[in-house]
Short mmCIF file of C-alpha atoms and ligand atoms in Angstrom, two decimals:
data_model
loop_
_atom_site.label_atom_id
_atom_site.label_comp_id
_atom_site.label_asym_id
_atom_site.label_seq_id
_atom_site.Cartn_x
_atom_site.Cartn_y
_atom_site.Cartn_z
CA UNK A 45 -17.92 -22.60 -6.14
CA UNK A 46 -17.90 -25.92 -7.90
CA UNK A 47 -15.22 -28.53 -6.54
CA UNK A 48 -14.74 -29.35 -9.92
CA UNK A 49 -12.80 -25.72 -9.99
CA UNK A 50 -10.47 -27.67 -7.48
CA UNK A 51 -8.25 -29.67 -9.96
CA UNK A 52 -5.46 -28.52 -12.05
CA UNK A 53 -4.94 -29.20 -15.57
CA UNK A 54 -1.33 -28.69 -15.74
CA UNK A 55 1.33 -27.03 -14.62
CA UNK A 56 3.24 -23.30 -15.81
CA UNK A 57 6.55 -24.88 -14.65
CA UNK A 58 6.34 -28.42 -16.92
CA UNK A 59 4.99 -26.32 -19.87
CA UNK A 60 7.65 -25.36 -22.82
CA UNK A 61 7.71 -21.83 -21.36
CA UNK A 62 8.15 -23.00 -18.02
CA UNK A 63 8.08 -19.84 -16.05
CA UNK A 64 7.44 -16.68 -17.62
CA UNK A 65 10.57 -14.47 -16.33
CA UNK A 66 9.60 -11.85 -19.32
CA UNK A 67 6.22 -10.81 -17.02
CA UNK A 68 6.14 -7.91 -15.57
CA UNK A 69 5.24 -9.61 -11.87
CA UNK A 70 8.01 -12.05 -12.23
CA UNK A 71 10.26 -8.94 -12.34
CA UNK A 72 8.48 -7.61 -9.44
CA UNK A 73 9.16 -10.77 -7.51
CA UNK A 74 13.15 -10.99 -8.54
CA UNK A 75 13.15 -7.39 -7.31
CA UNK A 76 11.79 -8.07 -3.75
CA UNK A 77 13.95 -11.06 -3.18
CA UNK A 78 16.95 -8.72 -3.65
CA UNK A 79 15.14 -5.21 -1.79
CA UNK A 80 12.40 -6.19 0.22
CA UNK A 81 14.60 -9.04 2.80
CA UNK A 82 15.10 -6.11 5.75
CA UNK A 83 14.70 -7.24 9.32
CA UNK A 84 12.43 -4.54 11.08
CA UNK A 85 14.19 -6.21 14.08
CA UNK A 86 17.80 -4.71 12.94
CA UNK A 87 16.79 -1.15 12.93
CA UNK A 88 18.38 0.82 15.42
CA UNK A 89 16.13 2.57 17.48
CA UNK A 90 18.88 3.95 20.30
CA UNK A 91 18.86 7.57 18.80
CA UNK A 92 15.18 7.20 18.13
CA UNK A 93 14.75 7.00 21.86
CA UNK A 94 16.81 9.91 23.15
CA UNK A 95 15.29 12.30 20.25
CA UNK A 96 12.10 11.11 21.03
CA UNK A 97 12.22 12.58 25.22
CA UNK A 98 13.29 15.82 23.26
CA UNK A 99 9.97 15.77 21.39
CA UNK A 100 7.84 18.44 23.07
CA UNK A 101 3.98 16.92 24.34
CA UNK A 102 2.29 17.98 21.09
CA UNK A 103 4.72 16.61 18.74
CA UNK A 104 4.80 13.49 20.56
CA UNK A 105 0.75 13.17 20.15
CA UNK A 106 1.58 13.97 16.40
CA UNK A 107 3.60 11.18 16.17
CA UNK A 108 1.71 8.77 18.05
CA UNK A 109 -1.25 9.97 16.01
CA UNK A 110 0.33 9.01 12.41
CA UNK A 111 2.04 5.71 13.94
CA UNK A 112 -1.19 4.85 14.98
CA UNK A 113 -2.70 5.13 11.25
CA UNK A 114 0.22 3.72 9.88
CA UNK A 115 0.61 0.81 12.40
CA UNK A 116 -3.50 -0.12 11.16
CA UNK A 117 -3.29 0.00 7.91
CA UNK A 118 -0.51 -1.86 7.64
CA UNK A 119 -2.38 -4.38 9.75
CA UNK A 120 -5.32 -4.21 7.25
CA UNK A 121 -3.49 -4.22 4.00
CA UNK A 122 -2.11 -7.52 5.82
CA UNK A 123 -5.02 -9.00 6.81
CA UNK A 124 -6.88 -7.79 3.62
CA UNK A 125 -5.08 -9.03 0.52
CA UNK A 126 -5.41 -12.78 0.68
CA UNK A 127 -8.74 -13.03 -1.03
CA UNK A 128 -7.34 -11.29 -3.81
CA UNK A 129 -4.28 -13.55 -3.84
CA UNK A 130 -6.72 -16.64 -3.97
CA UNK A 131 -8.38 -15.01 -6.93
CA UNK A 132 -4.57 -14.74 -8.78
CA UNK A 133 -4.19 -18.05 -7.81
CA UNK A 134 -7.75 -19.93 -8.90
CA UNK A 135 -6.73 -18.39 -12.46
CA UNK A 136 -3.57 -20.08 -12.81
CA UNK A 137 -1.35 -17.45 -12.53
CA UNK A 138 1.77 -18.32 -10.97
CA UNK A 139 4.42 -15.55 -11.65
CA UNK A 140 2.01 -13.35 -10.40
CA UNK A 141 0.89 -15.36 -7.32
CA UNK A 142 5.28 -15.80 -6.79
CA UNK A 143 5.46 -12.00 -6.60
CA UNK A 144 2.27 -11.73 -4.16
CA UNK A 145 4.33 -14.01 -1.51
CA UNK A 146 6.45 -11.49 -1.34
CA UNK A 147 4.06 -8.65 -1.30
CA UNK A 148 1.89 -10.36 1.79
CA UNK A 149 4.98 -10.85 3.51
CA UNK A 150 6.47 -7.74 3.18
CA UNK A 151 2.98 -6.00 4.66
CA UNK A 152 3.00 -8.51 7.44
CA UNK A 153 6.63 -6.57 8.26
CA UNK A 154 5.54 -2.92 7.99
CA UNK A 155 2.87 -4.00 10.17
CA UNK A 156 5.67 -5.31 13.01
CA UNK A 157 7.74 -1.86 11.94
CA UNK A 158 5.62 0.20 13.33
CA UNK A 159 4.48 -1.43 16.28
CA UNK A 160 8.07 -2.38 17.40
CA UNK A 161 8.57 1.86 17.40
CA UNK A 162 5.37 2.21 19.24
CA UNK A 163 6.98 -0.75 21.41
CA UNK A 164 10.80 0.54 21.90
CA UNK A 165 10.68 4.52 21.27
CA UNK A 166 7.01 5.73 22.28
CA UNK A 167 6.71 3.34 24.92
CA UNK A 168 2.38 3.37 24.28
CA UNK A 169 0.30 0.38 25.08
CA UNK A 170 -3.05 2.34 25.49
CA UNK A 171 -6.12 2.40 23.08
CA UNK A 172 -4.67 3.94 19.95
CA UNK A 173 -8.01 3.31 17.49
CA UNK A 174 -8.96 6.93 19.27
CA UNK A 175 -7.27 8.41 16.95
CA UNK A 176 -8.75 6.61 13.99
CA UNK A 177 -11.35 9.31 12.83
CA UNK A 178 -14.78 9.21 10.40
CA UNK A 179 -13.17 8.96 7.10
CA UNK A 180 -10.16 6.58 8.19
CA UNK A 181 -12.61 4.37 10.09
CA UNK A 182 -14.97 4.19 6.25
CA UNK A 183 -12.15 3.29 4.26
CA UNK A 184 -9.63 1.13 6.51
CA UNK A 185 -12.89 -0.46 8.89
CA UNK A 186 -15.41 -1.10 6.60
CA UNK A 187 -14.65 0.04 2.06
CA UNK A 188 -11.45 -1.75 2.24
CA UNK A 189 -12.18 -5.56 3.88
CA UNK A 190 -15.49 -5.30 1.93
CA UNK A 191 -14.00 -4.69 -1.60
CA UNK A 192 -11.47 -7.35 -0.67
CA UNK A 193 -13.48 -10.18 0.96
CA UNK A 194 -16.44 -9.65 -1.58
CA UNK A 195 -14.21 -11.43 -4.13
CA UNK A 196 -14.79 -14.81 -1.93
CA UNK A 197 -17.93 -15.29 -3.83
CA UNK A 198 -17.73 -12.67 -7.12
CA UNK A 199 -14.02 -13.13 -8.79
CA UNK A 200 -15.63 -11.23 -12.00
CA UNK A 201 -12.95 -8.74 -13.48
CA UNK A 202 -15.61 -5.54 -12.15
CA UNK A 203 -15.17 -6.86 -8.60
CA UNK A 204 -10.73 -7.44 -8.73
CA UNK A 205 -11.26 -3.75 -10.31
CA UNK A 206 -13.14 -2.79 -7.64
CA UNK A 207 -10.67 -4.11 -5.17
CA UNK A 208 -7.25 -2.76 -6.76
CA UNK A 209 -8.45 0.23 -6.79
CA UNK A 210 -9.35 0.24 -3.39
CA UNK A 211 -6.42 -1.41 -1.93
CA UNK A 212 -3.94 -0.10 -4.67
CA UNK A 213 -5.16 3.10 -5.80
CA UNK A 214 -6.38 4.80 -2.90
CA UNK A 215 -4.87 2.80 0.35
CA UNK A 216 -1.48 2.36 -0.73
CA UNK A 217 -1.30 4.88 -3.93
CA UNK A 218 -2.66 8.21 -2.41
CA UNK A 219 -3.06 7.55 1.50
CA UNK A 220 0.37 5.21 1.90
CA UNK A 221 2.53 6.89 -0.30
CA UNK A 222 1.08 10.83 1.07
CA UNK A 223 1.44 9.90 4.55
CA UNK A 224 5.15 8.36 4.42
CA UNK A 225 6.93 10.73 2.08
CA UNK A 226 5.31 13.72 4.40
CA UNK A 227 6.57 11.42 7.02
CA UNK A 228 9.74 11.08 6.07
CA UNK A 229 10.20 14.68 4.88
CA UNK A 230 9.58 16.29 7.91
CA UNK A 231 12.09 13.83 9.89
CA UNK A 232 14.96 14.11 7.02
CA UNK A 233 14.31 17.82 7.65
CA UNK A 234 14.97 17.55 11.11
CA UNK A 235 17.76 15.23 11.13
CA UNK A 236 16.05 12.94 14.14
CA UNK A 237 14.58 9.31 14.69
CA UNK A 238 17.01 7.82 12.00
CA UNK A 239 15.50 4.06 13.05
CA UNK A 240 12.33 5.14 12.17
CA UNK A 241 13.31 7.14 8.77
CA UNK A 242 15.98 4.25 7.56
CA UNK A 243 12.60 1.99 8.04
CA UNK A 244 10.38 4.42 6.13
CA UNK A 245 12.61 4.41 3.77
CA UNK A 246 12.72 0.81 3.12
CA UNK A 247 8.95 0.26 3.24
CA UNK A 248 8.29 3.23 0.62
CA UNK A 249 10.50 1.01 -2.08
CA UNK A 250 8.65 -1.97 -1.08
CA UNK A 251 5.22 -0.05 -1.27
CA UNK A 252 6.60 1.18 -5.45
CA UNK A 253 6.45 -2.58 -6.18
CA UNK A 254 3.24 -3.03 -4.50
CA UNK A 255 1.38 -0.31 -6.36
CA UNK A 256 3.32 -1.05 -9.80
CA UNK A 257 1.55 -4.78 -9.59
CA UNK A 258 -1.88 -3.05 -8.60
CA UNK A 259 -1.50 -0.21 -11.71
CA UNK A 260 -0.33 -3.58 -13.81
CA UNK A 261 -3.59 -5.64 -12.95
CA UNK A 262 -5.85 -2.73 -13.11
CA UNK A 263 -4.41 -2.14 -17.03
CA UNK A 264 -4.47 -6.32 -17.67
CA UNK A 265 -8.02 -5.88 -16.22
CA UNK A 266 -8.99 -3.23 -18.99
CA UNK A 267 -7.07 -4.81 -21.86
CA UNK A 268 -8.60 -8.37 -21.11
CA UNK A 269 -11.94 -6.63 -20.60
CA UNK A 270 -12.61 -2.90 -21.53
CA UNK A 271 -15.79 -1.85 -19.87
CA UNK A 272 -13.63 -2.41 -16.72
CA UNK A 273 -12.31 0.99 -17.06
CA UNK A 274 -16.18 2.75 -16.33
CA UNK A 275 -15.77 0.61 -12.92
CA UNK A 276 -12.66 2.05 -12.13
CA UNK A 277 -13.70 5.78 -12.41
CA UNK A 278 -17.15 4.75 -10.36
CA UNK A 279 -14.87 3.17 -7.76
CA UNK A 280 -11.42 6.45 -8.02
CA UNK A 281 -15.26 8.60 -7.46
CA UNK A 282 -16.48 6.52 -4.36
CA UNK A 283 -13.53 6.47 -2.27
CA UNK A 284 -11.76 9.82 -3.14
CA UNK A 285 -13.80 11.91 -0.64
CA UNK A 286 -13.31 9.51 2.35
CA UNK A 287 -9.54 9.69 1.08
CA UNK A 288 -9.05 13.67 1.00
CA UNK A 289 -11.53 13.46 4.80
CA UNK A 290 -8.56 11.44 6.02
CA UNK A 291 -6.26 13.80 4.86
CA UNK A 292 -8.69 16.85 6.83
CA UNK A 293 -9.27 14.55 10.10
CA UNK A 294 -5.54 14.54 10.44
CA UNK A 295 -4.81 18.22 10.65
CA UNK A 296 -8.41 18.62 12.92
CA UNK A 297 -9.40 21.87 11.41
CA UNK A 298 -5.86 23.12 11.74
CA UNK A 299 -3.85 24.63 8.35
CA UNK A 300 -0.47 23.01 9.95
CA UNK A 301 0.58 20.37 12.54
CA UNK A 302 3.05 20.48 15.45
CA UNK A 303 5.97 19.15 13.20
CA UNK A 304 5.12 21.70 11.31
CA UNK A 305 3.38 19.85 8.19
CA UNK A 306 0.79 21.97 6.08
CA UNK A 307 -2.35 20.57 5.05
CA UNK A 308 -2.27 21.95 1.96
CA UNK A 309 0.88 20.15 0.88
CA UNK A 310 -0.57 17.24 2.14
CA UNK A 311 -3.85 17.83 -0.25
CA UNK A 312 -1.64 19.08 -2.96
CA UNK A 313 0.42 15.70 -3.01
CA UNK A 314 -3.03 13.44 -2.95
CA UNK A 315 -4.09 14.75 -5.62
CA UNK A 316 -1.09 14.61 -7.32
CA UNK A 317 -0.59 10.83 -6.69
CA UNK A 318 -4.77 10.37 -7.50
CA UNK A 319 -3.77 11.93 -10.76
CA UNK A 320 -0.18 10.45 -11.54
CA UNK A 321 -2.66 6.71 -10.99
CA UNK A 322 -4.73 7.53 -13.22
CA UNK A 323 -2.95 8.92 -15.92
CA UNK A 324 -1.25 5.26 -15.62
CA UNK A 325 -4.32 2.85 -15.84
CA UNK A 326 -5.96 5.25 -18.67
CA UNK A 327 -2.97 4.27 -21.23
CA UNK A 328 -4.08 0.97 -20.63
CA UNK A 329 -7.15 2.18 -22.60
CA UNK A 330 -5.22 3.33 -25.93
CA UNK A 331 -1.69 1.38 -25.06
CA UNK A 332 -0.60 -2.60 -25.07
CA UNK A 333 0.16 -3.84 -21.78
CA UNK A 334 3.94 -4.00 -22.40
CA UNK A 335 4.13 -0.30 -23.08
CA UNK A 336 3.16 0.16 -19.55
CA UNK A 337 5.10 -2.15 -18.23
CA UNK A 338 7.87 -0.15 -19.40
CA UNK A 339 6.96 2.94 -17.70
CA UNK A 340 5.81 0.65 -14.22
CA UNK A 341 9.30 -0.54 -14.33
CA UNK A 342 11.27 3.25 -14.21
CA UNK A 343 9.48 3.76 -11.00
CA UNK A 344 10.64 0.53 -8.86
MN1 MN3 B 1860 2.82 -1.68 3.42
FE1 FE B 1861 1.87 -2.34 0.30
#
């Protein structure tokens, strides 16, 4: 990259529209400084730890099973954004970059979330990658940090495509947003581990802002540059098998779990979130960018 890249010609906050509060991100980023400021640290856990010596052995390992996806995937949606942030930032875009602080941050705390349960209420310090099967190893080990890191050298609008849709679309908008609302279904259902649920709770609003900025870029990406919208489909195509495997691994063969979760539902709700996405970024085709905006914001 050429050092002459390394300069800036002005600044958003000395121009005559000094910072642009109207953008969609810079609502985002008002948003989280009000919603997404929890502690992970102040959850209660005390009830979560006498439910959890209730638990009988398999519903334990069911638990520990889906902490342990959660807990690493939080760690690699951490670990996993910044080169896209860099990109944001190269192009000058500073309400948007404003939000992303927020959105790296608030990762980095889902991340210490779940470990502090695993910590506190499981009480696990083993090996828990053994649970981190084919599909989840191809998308979380190896499609996601290479979608994201590629950027480093290609910034083109087909490679940030190629990277929202794998960290928005299918990490956070189908596996994310599947796993925690069956998550915290099946423990509202049950009335137990309110530390864990209140949490849950609180990191499912933060993840609505997260995947309202990826739809966002995605639909900037195809109004600033149409043919962008052939890469997404390629992309939704690639990953949507290893997304629905992760979905299979997790039930093992089995049509329900031991809390009593059916894969089907799970299936049925994947798709329905794969669809809901892309129902989204396809009005960017026909629609201006504000009109979706519109709809983004009813949903955070
Ligand atoms: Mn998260
Ligand atoms: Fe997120």
């Amino acid at each position: 990259m050429a050092s002459a890249m390394y300069r800036h010609d002005g600044f958003q906050s000395t121009t005559h529209e000094g910072l642009r509060q109207n953008l969609f991100p810079m609502r985002l980023y008002h948003k989280a400084k009000k919603l997404g400021t929890w502690d992970p640290c102040s959850l209660d856990f005390g009830k979560d730890q006498e439910d959890w010596k209730k638990f009988s052995p398999e519903e334990q390992e069911t638990f520990i099973r889906l902490c342990s996806l959660f807990v690493a995937g939080e760690e690699s949606v951490t670990r996993d954004l910044l080169p896209l942030m860099m990109v944001i930032s190269q192009e000058g875009r500073v309400e948007e970059e404003m939000f992303l602080t927020t959105f790296l941050w608030e990762e980095a705390k889902h991340t210490e979330f779940f470990r502090r349960f695993l910590d506190e209420v499981v009480k696990d310090t083993s090996d828990l990658s053994r649970f981190h099967s084919p599909h989840y190893r191809t998308v979380f080990y190896e499609e996601l940090p290479k979608a994201m890191f590629a950027l480093l050298s290609d910034p083109s609008p087909e490679a940030m495509a190629r990277a929202a849709v794998t960290y928005h679309m299918i990490v956070e908008g189908v596996l994310a947003e599947t796993g925690y609302q069956a998550f915290f279904d099946v423990i509202e259902a049950r009335n137990v581990t309110p530390g864990l649920k209140e949490g849950i709770g609180l990191l499912k609003r933060d993840e609505s802002r997260h995947i309202a900025w990826g739809v966002y870029l995605l639909s900037r990406l195809i109004a600033e540059h149409p043919s962008v919208w052939d890469v997404i489909q390629e992309r939704m195509g690639e990953l949507w098998p290893h997304a629905i495997g992760v979905v299979n691994e997790l039930f093992e063969g089995k049509p329900t779990n031991a809390l009593g979760q059916s894969l089907d539902d799970f299936i049925h709700y994947a798709q329905e979130q794969f669809a809901t996405r892309m129902d989204r970024i396809e009005l960017a085709r026909n629609k201006s960018l504000s009109s979706i905006e519109q709809v983004l914001e009813e949903g955070v």
